[in-house]
Amino acid sequence: AQKITQTQPGMFVQEKEAVTLDCTYDTSDQSYGLFWYKQPSSGEMIFLIYQGSYDEQNATEGRYSLNFQKARKSANLVISASQLGDSAMYFCAMRERNTGGFKTIFGAGTRLFVKA
Amino acid sequence: EAQVTQNPRYLITVTGKKLTVTCSQNMNHEYMSWYRQDPGLGLRQIYYSMNVEVTDKGDVPEGYKVSRKEKRNFPLILESPSPNQTSLYFCASSLGRNTGELFFGEGSRLTVL
């Protein structure tokens, strides 16, 4: 079963508008972490934002915010005031405990296109 | 500069010819991991290591080996590569706790003919 689901393979957004990238997850753990990473066309993986399962406030980092709805098991990324440089692949990830320690798993990704 | 270094960045090889992709980090991180990235599948974990001499299988370990003899190094070994191992490989490291984000290497693009 998919542990991390990103239902939007591709999305378009107009420059300067806000966009929400969806992510749902599945875990039976009480303690886990949720992450978003950006992968531009150059290929590197860039950490954007983190949300802990016990954090009561939604995480924010500059133009990025994470809309965390624990009961619904969703961790959507909101990018405000989109810029052309935001065009990239975005991955949602979850880190949870397992028998060997910790394990981080990724969704299939959403490719975002920002239009001028 | 804090970084994760992978080598080689690009490699074309033939079926059955053993190869090793090296990974080294200079941040004294306990946790290290290998992923492969394939179109439409995101990143899938191959192996990970919580500390020296402690390794465990990820979701797609078949055909790969790893070792962690030193804290900073975590090489990925393909004993007998096959074409289905053609992929983009990432090494990553983090502090050994649940909240630490992963720091990624630049990736190694491997083609097996």
PDB file of C-alpha atoms in Angstrom:
ATOM      1  CA  ALA A   1       0.000   0.000   0.000  1.00  0.00           C
ATOM      2  CA  GLN A   2       1.203   3.500  -0.769  1.00  0.00           C
ATOM      3  CA  LYS A   3       2.454   5.230   2.321  1.00  0.00           C
ATOM      4  CA  ILE A   4       2.843   8.631   0.710  1.00  0.00           C
ATOM      5  CA  THR A   5       0.392   9.683  -1.982  1.00  0.00           C
ATOM      6  CA  GLN A   6       0.795  12.702  -4.193  1.00  0.00           C
ATOM      7  CA  THR A   7      -2.225  12.728  -6.467  1.00  0.00           C
ATOM      8  CA  GLN A   8      -1.111  15.545  -8.786  1.00  0.00           C
ATOM      9  CA  PRO A   9       1.500  14.368 -11.284  1.00  0.00           C
ATOM     10  CA  GLY A  10       1.679  17.866 -12.768  1.00  0.00           C
ATOM     11  CA  MET A  11       0.336  21.313 -11.983  1.00  0.00           C
ATOM     12  CA  PHE A  12       0.379  24.733 -13.556  1.00  0.00           C
ATOM     13  CA  VAL A  13       0.270  28.016 -11.663  1.00  0.00           C
ATOM     14  CA  GLN A  14       0.430  31.616 -12.771  1.00  0.00           C
ATOM     15  CA  GLU A  15       3.399  33.608 -11.563  1.00  0.00           C
ATOM     16  CA  LYS A  16       2.674  35.492  -8.309  1.00  0.00           C
ATOM     17  CA  GLU A  17      -0.279  33.267  -7.429  1.00  0.00           C
ATOM     18  CA  ALA A  18      -0.380  30.755  -4.593  1.00  0.00           C
ATOM     19  CA  VAL A  19      -0.434  27.001  -5.219  1.00  0.00           C
ATOM     20  CA  THR A  20      -1.145  23.973  -3.049  1.00  0.00           C
ATOM     21  CA  LEU A  21       0.546  20.645  -3.627  1.00  0.00           C
ATOM     22  CA  ASP A  22      -1.287  17.727  -2.067  1.00  0.00           C
ATOM     23  CA  CYS A  23       0.189  14.978   0.059  1.00  0.00           C
ATOM     24  CA  THR A  24      -1.505  12.290   2.110  1.00  0.00           C
ATOM     25  CA  TYR A  25       0.282   9.714   4.187  1.00  0.00           C
ATOM     26  CA  ASP A  26      -0.399   6.514   6.019  1.00  0.00           C
ATOM     27  CA  THR A  27       1.223   5.449   9.253  1.00  0.00           C
ATOM     28  CA  SER A  28       0.273   3.778  12.491  1.00  0.00           C
ATOM     29  CA  ASP A  29       3.110   5.498  14.336  1.00  0.00           C
ATOM     30  CA  GLN A  30       2.343   8.351  16.719  1.00  0.00           C
ATOM     31  CA  SER A  31       5.769   9.926  16.248  1.00  0.00           C
ATOM     32  CA  TYR A  32       6.769  10.779  12.706  1.00  0.00           C
ATOM     33  CA  GLY A  33       8.099  13.619  10.622  1.00  0.00           C
ATOM     34  CA  LEU A  34       6.864  15.062   7.355  1.00  0.00           C
ATOM     35  CA  PHE A  35       9.108  16.790   4.838  1.00  0.00           C
ATOM     36  CA  TRP A  36       8.933  18.494   1.495  1.00  0.00           C
ATOM     37  CA  TYR A  37      11.814  18.548  -0.959  1.00  0.00           C
ATOM     38  CA  LYS A  38      12.279  20.394  -4.217  1.00  0.00           C
ATOM     39  CA  GLN A  39      14.126  18.961  -7.189  1.00  0.00           C
ATOM     40  CA  PRO A  40      14.872  21.511  -9.934  1.00  0.00           C
ATOM     41  CA  SER A  41      15.790  20.417 -13.435  1.00  0.00           C
ATOM     42  CA  SER A  42      19.457  20.403 -12.390  1.00  0.00           C
ATOM     43  CA  GLY A  43      18.660  17.341 -10.291  1.00  0.00           C
ATOM     44  CA  GLU A  44      19.699  18.202  -6.751  1.00  0.00           C
ATOM     45  CA  MET A  45      17.345  17.609  -3.827  1.00  0.00           C
ATOM     46  CA  ILE A  46      16.622  20.685  -1.738  1.00  0.00           C
ATOM     47  CA  PHE A  47      14.969  20.506   1.673  1.00  0.00           C
ATOM     48  CA  LEU A  48      12.081  22.965   2.002  1.00  0.00           C
ATOM     49  CA  ILE A  49      10.107  22.407   5.180  1.00  0.00           C
ATOM     50  CA  TYR A  50       9.518  20.040   8.077  1.00  0.00           C
ATOM     51  CA  GLN A  51       6.499  19.231  10.260  1.00  0.00           C
ATOM     52  CA  GLY A  52       6.619  17.008  13.318  1.00  0.00           C
ATOM     53  CA  SER A  53       3.634  14.882  14.191  1.00  0.00           C
ATOM     54  CA  TYR A  54       3.392  16.512  17.622  1.00  0.00           C
ATOM     55  CA  ASP A  55       3.742  20.062  16.345  1.00  0.00           C
ATOM     56  CA  GLU A  56       0.527  21.954  16.905  1.00  0.00           C
ATOM     57  CA  GLN A  57       1.363  24.858  14.626  1.00  0.00           C
ATOM     58  CA  ASN A  58       1.711  24.525  10.890  1.00  0.00           C
ATOM     59  CA  ALA A  59       5.307  24.901   9.775  1.00  0.00           C
ATOM     60  CA  THR A  60       6.312  27.916   7.709  1.00  0.00           C
ATOM     61  CA  GLU A  61       9.567  28.774   5.937  1.00  0.00           C
ATOM     62  CA  GLY A  62       9.458  31.986   3.962  1.00  0.00           C
ATOM     63  CA  ARG A  63       7.026  31.493   1.074  1.00  0.00           C
ATOM     64  CA  TYR A  64       6.488  27.842   1.995  1.00  0.00           C
ATOM     65  CA  SER A  65       3.948  26.640   4.512  1.00  0.00           C
ATOM     66  CA  LEU A  66       2.776  23.170   5.368  1.00  0.00           C
ATOM     67  CA  ASN A  67      -0.943  22.676   5.899  1.00  0.00           C
ATOM     68  CA  PHE A  68      -0.900  19.829   8.410  1.00  0.00           C
ATOM     69  CA  GLN A  69      -4.205  18.070   9.087  1.00  0.00           C
ATOM     70  CA  LYS A  70      -3.348  15.175  11.336  1.00  0.00           C
ATOM     71  CA  ALA A  71      -6.772  13.560  11.520  1.00  0.00           C
ATOM     72  CA  ARG A  72      -6.975  13.507   7.736  1.00  0.00           C
ATOM     73  CA  LYS A  73      -3.322  12.457   7.431  1.00  0.00           C
ATOM     74  CA  SER A  74      -2.560  15.192   4.993  1.00  0.00           C
ATOM     75  CA  ALA A  75       0.470  17.468   4.737  1.00  0.00           C
ATOM     76  CA  ASN A  76      -0.081  19.810   1.822  1.00  0.00           C
ATOM     77  CA  LEU A  77       2.598  22.256   0.737  1.00  0.00           C
ATOM     78  CA  VAL A  78       1.472  25.811   0.036  1.00  0.00           C
ATOM     79  CA  ILE A  79       3.732  28.064  -2.005  1.00  0.00           C
ATOM     80  CA  SER A  80       2.702  31.692  -1.893  1.00  0.00           C
ATOM     81  CA  ALA A  81       3.522  34.244  -4.600  1.00  0.00           C
ATOM     82  CA  SER A  82       4.912  31.702  -7.060  1.00  0.00           C
ATOM     83  CA  GLN A  83       8.070  32.577  -8.940  1.00  0.00           C
ATOM     84  CA  LEU A  84       9.437  31.207 -12.202  1.00  0.00           C
ATOM     85  CA  GLY A  85      12.232  29.574 -10.213  1.00  0.00           C
ATOM     86  CA  ASP A  86       9.648  27.483  -8.363  1.00  0.00           C
ATOM     87  CA  SER A  87       9.181  25.343 -11.475  1.00  0.00           C
ATOM     88  CA  ALA A  88      10.477  21.976 -10.312  1.00  0.00           C
ATOM     89  CA  MET A  89       9.548  18.550  -9.044  1.00  0.00           C
ATOM     90  CA  TYR A  90       8.281  18.484  -5.453  1.00  0.00           C
ATOM     91  CA  PHE A  91       8.414  15.446  -3.216  1.00  0.00           C
ATOM     92  CA  CYS A  92       6.560  14.813   0.001  1.00  0.00           C
ATOM     93  CA  ALA A  93       8.308  12.466   2.428  1.00  0.00           C
ATOM     94  CA  MET A  94       7.629  10.868   5.781  1.00  0.00           C
ATOM     95  CA  ARG A  95      10.099   9.632   8.327  1.00  0.00           C
ATOM     96  CA  GLU A  96       8.854   7.015  10.744  1.00  0.00           C
ATOM     97  CA  ARG A  97      10.306   4.470  13.111  1.00  0.00           C
ATOM     98  CA  ASN A  98      10.760   0.904  12.133  1.00  0.00           C
ATOM     99  CA  THR A  99      12.534  -2.092  13.659  1.00  0.00           C
ATOM    100  CA  GLY A 100      15.929  -0.966  12.384  1.00  0.00           C
ATOM    101  CA  GLY A 101      15.625   2.649  13.450  1.00  0.00           C
ATOM    102  CA  PHE A 102      14.146   5.256  11.123  1.00  0.00           C
ATOM    103  CA  LYS A 103      12.981   5.073   7.568  1.00  0.00           C
ATOM    104  CA  THR A 104      12.195   7.931   5.193  1.00  0.00           C
ATOM    105  CA  ILE A 105       9.831   7.225   2.319  1.00  0.00           C
ATOM    106  CA  PHE A 106       8.890   9.488  -0.557  1.00  0.00           C
ATOM    107  CA  GLY A 107       5.866  10.083  -2.714  1.00  0.00           C
ATOM    108  CA  ALA A 108       6.001   9.908  -6.500  1.00  0.00           C
ATOM    109  CA  GLY A 109       6.248  13.681  -6.770  1.00  0.00           C
ATOM    110  CA  THR A 110       4.384  16.580  -8.347  1.00  0.00           C
ATOM    111  CA  ARG A 111       5.885  18.547 -11.195  1.00  0.00           C
ATOM    112  CA  LEU A 112       5.051  22.235 -10.874  1.00  0.00           C
ATOM    113  CA  PHE A 113       5.131  24.593 -13.844  1.00  0.00           C
ATOM    114  CA  VAL A 114       5.022  28.327 -13.145  1.00  0.00           C
ATOM    115  CA  LYS A 115       3.743  30.391 -16.060  1.00  0.00           C
ATOM    116  CA  ALA A 116       4.871  33.972 -16.703  1.00  0.00           C
TER     117      ALA A 116
ATOM    118  CA  GLU B   1      31.302  23.303   3.585  1.00  0.00           C
ATOM    119  CA  ALA B   2      28.804  20.705   4.806  1.00  0.00           C
ATOM    120  CA  GLN B   3      28.174  18.231   2.053  1.00  0.00           C
ATOM    121  CA  VAL B   4      27.449  14.722   0.872  1.00  0.00           C
ATOM    122  CA  THR B   5      29.748  13.637  -1.940  1.00  0.00           C
ATOM    123  CA  GLN B   6      28.968  10.834  -4.359  1.00  0.00           C
ATOM    124  CA  ASN B   7      31.206   9.317  -7.000  1.00  0.00           C
ATOM    125  CA  PRO B   8      30.980   8.712  -9.830  1.00  0.00           C
ATOM    126  CA  ARG B   9      28.337  11.204 -10.950  1.00  0.00           C
ATOM    127  CA  TYR B  10      27.844   9.417 -14.248  1.00  0.00           C
ATOM    128  CA  LEU B  11      28.644   5.842 -15.187  1.00  0.00           C
ATOM    129  CA  ILE B  12      27.878   3.586 -18.102  1.00  0.00           C
ATOM    130  CA  THR B  13      28.691  -0.058 -17.522  1.00  0.00           C
ATOM    131  CA  VAL B  14      27.789  -3.501 -18.815  1.00  0.00           C
ATOM    132  CA  THR B  15      25.736  -6.278 -17.295  1.00  0.00           C
ATOM    133  CA  GLY B  16      27.606  -8.242 -14.665  1.00  0.00           C
ATOM    134  CA  LYS B  17      30.549  -5.912 -14.136  1.00  0.00           C
ATOM    135  CA  LYS B  18      30.783  -5.156 -10.432  1.00  0.00           C
ATOM    136  CA  LEU B  19      30.752  -1.518  -9.478  1.00  0.00           C
ATOM    137  CA  THR B  20      30.794   0.623  -6.367  1.00  0.00           C
ATOM    138  CA  VAL B  21      29.265   4.062  -5.894  1.00  0.00           C
ATOM    139  CA  THR B  22      30.963   5.861  -3.052  1.00  0.00           C
ATOM    140  CA  CYS B  23      29.267   8.235  -0.630  1.00  0.00           C
ATOM    141  CA  SER B  24      30.948  10.379   1.969  1.00  0.00           C
ATOM    142  CA  GLN B  25      29.573  13.027   4.350  1.00  0.00           C
ATOM    143  CA  ASN B  26      31.454  15.527   6.486  1.00  0.00           C
ATOM    144  CA  MET B  27      28.697  16.448   8.944  1.00  0.00           C
ATOM    145  CA  ASN B  28      29.257  13.632  11.460  1.00  0.00           C
ATOM    146  CA  HIS B  29      25.781  12.313  10.734  1.00  0.00           C
ATOM    147  CA  GLU B  30      24.771   8.989  12.214  1.00  0.00           C
ATOM    148  CA  TYR B  31      22.139   8.171   9.610  1.00  0.00           C
ATOM    149  CA  MET B  32      22.934   7.474   5.961  1.00  0.00           C
ATOM    150  CA  SER B  33      20.782   6.084   3.212  1.00  0.00           C
ATOM    151  CA  TRP B  34      20.696   5.189  -0.468  1.00  0.00           C
ATOM    152  CA  TYR B  35      17.782   5.875  -2.787  1.00  0.00           C
ATOM    153  CA  ARG B  36      17.073   5.259  -6.416  1.00  0.00           C
ATOM    154  CA  GLN B  37      14.893   7.599  -8.425  1.00  0.00           C
ATOM    155  CA  ASP B  38      12.866   6.356 -11.359  1.00  0.00           C
ATOM    156  CA  PRO B  39      10.240   8.291 -13.354  1.00  0.00           C
ATOM    157  CA  GLY B  40       6.786   8.081 -11.805  1.00  0.00           C
ATOM    158  CA  LEU B  41       8.056   6.215  -8.751  1.00  0.00           C
ATOM    159  CA  GLY B  42       9.696   8.966  -6.746  1.00  0.00           C
ATOM    160  CA  LEU B  43      12.630   7.985  -4.567  1.00  0.00           C
ATOM    161  CA  ARG B  44      12.738   4.460  -3.238  1.00  0.00           C
ATOM    162  CA  GLN B  45      14.985   3.494  -0.386  1.00  0.00           C
ATOM    163  CA  ILE B  46      17.546   0.791  -1.073  1.00  0.00           C
ATOM    164  CA  TYR B  47      19.463   0.516   2.208  1.00  0.00           C
ATOM    165  CA  TYR B  48      20.028   2.677   5.217  1.00  0.00           C
ATOM    166  CA  SER B  49      22.369   2.768   8.176  1.00  0.00           C
ATOM    167  CA  MET B  50      21.694   4.094  11.643  1.00  0.00           C
ATOM    168  CA  ASN B  51      25.380   4.070  12.586  1.00  0.00           C
ATOM    169  CA  VAL B  52      28.696   2.293  12.036  1.00  0.00           C
ATOM    170  CA  GLU B  53      28.192  -1.417  11.407  1.00  0.00           C
ATOM    171  CA  VAL B  54      24.390  -1.001  11.563  1.00  0.00           C
ATOM    172  CA  THR B  55      22.622  -1.363   8.225  1.00  0.00           C
ATOM    173  CA  ASP B  56      19.140  -2.405   7.201  1.00  0.00           C
ATOM    174  CA  LYS B  57      17.189  -3.036   4.034  1.00  0.00           C
ATOM    175  CA  GLY B  58      14.914  -0.448   2.536  1.00  0.00           C
ATOM    176  CA  ASP B  59      12.135  -1.130   0.080  1.00  0.00           C
ATOM    177  CA  VAL B  60      14.211  -2.231  -2.931  1.00  0.00           C
ATOM    178  CA  PRO B  61      17.414  -3.908  -1.663  1.00  0.00           C
ATOM    179  CA  GLU B  62      17.635  -6.724  -4.222  1.00  0.00           C
ATOM    180  CA  GLY B  63      20.838  -6.618  -6.233  1.00  0.00           C
ATOM    181  CA  TYR B  64      22.592  -4.174  -3.900  1.00  0.00           C
ATOM    182  CA  LYS B  65      24.976  -4.374  -0.970  1.00  0.00           C
ATOM    183  CA  VAL B  66      26.206  -1.751   1.445  1.00  0.00           C
ATOM    184  CA  SER B  67      28.686  -1.455   4.252  1.00  0.00           C
ATOM    185  CA  ARG B  68      29.299   1.105   6.993  1.00  0.00           C
ATOM    186  CA  LYS B  69      32.784   0.618   8.365  1.00  0.00           C
ATOM    187  CA  GLU B  70      33.322   4.302   9.061  1.00  0.00           C
ATOM    188  CA  LYS B  71      30.809   6.909  10.098  1.00  0.00           C
ATOM    189  CA  ARG B  72      31.457   9.179   7.131  1.00  0.00           C
ATOM    190  CA  ASN B  73      31.316   6.576   4.333  1.00  0.00           C
ATOM    191  CA  PHE B  74      28.473   4.467   3.017  1.00  0.00           C
ATOM    192  CA  PRO B  75      29.318   2.827  -0.320  1.00  0.00           C
ATOM    193  CA  LEU B  76      26.704   1.167  -2.511  1.00  0.00           C
ATOM    194  CA  ILE B  77      27.863  -2.005  -4.233  1.00  0.00           C
ATOM    195  CA  LEU B  78      26.299  -3.609  -7.274  1.00  0.00           C
ATOM    196  CA  GLU B  79      27.877  -7.058  -7.429  1.00  0.00           C
ATOM    197  CA  SER B  80      26.377  -8.006 -10.798  1.00  0.00           C
ATOM    198  CA  PRO B  81      24.541  -5.045 -12.310  1.00  0.00           C
ATOM    199  CA  SER B  82      21.582  -5.626 -14.586  1.00  0.00           C
ATOM    200  CA  PRO B  83      19.766  -3.237 -16.945  1.00  0.00           C
ATOM    201  CA  ASN B  84      16.874  -2.821 -14.467  1.00  0.00           C
ATOM    202  CA  GLN B  85      19.343  -1.107 -12.156  1.00  0.00           C
ATOM    203  CA  THR B  86      19.712   1.739 -14.613  1.00  0.00           C
ATOM    204  CA  SER B  87      18.614   4.675 -12.521  1.00  0.00           C
ATOM    205  CA  LEU B  88      19.532   7.881 -10.731  1.00  0.00           C
ATOM    206  CA  TYR B  89      20.983   7.122  -7.318  1.00  0.00           C
ATOM    207  CA  PHE B  90      21.087   9.435  -4.339  1.00  0.00           C
ATOM    208  CA  CYS B  91      22.996   9.109  -1.128  1.00  0.00           C
ATOM    209  CA  ALA B  92      21.660  11.059   1.842  1.00  0.00           C
ATOM    210  CA  SER B  93      22.557  11.608   5.463  1.00  0.00           C
ATOM    211  CA  SER B  94      20.996  13.128   8.549  1.00  0.00           C
ATOM    212  CA  LEU B  95      21.311  13.347  12.276  1.00  0.00           C
ATOM    213  CA  GLY B  96      20.088  10.163  13.937  1.00  0.00           C
ATOM    214  CA  ARG B  97      16.769  11.447  15.140  1.00  0.00           C
ATOM    215  CA  ASN B  98      13.265  11.589  13.782  1.00  0.00           C
ATOM    216  CA  THR B  99      13.288  15.300  13.045  1.00  0.00           C
ATOM    217  CA  GLY B 100      16.471  15.565  11.028  1.00  0.00           C
ATOM    218  CA  GLU B 101      16.052  16.435   7.401  1.00  0.00           C
ATOM    219  CA  LEU B 102      18.035  14.503   4.821  1.00  0.00           C
ATOM    220  CA  PHE B 103      21.048  16.093   3.167  1.00  0.00           C
ATOM    221  CA  PHE B 104      21.473  14.706  -0.322  1.00  0.00           C
ATOM    222  CA  GLY B 105      24.420  14.132  -2.557  1.00  0.00           C
ATOM    223  CA  GLU B 106      24.244  15.401  -6.135  1.00  0.00           C
ATOM    224  CA  GLY B 107      23.168  12.044  -7.510  1.00  0.00           C
ATOM    225  CA  SER B 108      24.840   9.357  -9.603  1.00  0.00           C
ATOM    226  CA  ARG B 109      23.334   8.478 -12.942  1.00  0.00           C
ATOM    227  CA  LEU B 110      24.014   4.847 -13.728  1.00  0.00           C
ATOM    228  CA  THR B 111      23.346   3.121 -17.027  1.00  0.00           C
ATOM    229  CA  VAL B 112      23.714  -0.645 -17.301  1.00  0.00           C
ATOM    230  CA  LEU B 113      23.854  -1.962 -20.865  1.00  0.00           C
TER     231      LEU B 113
END
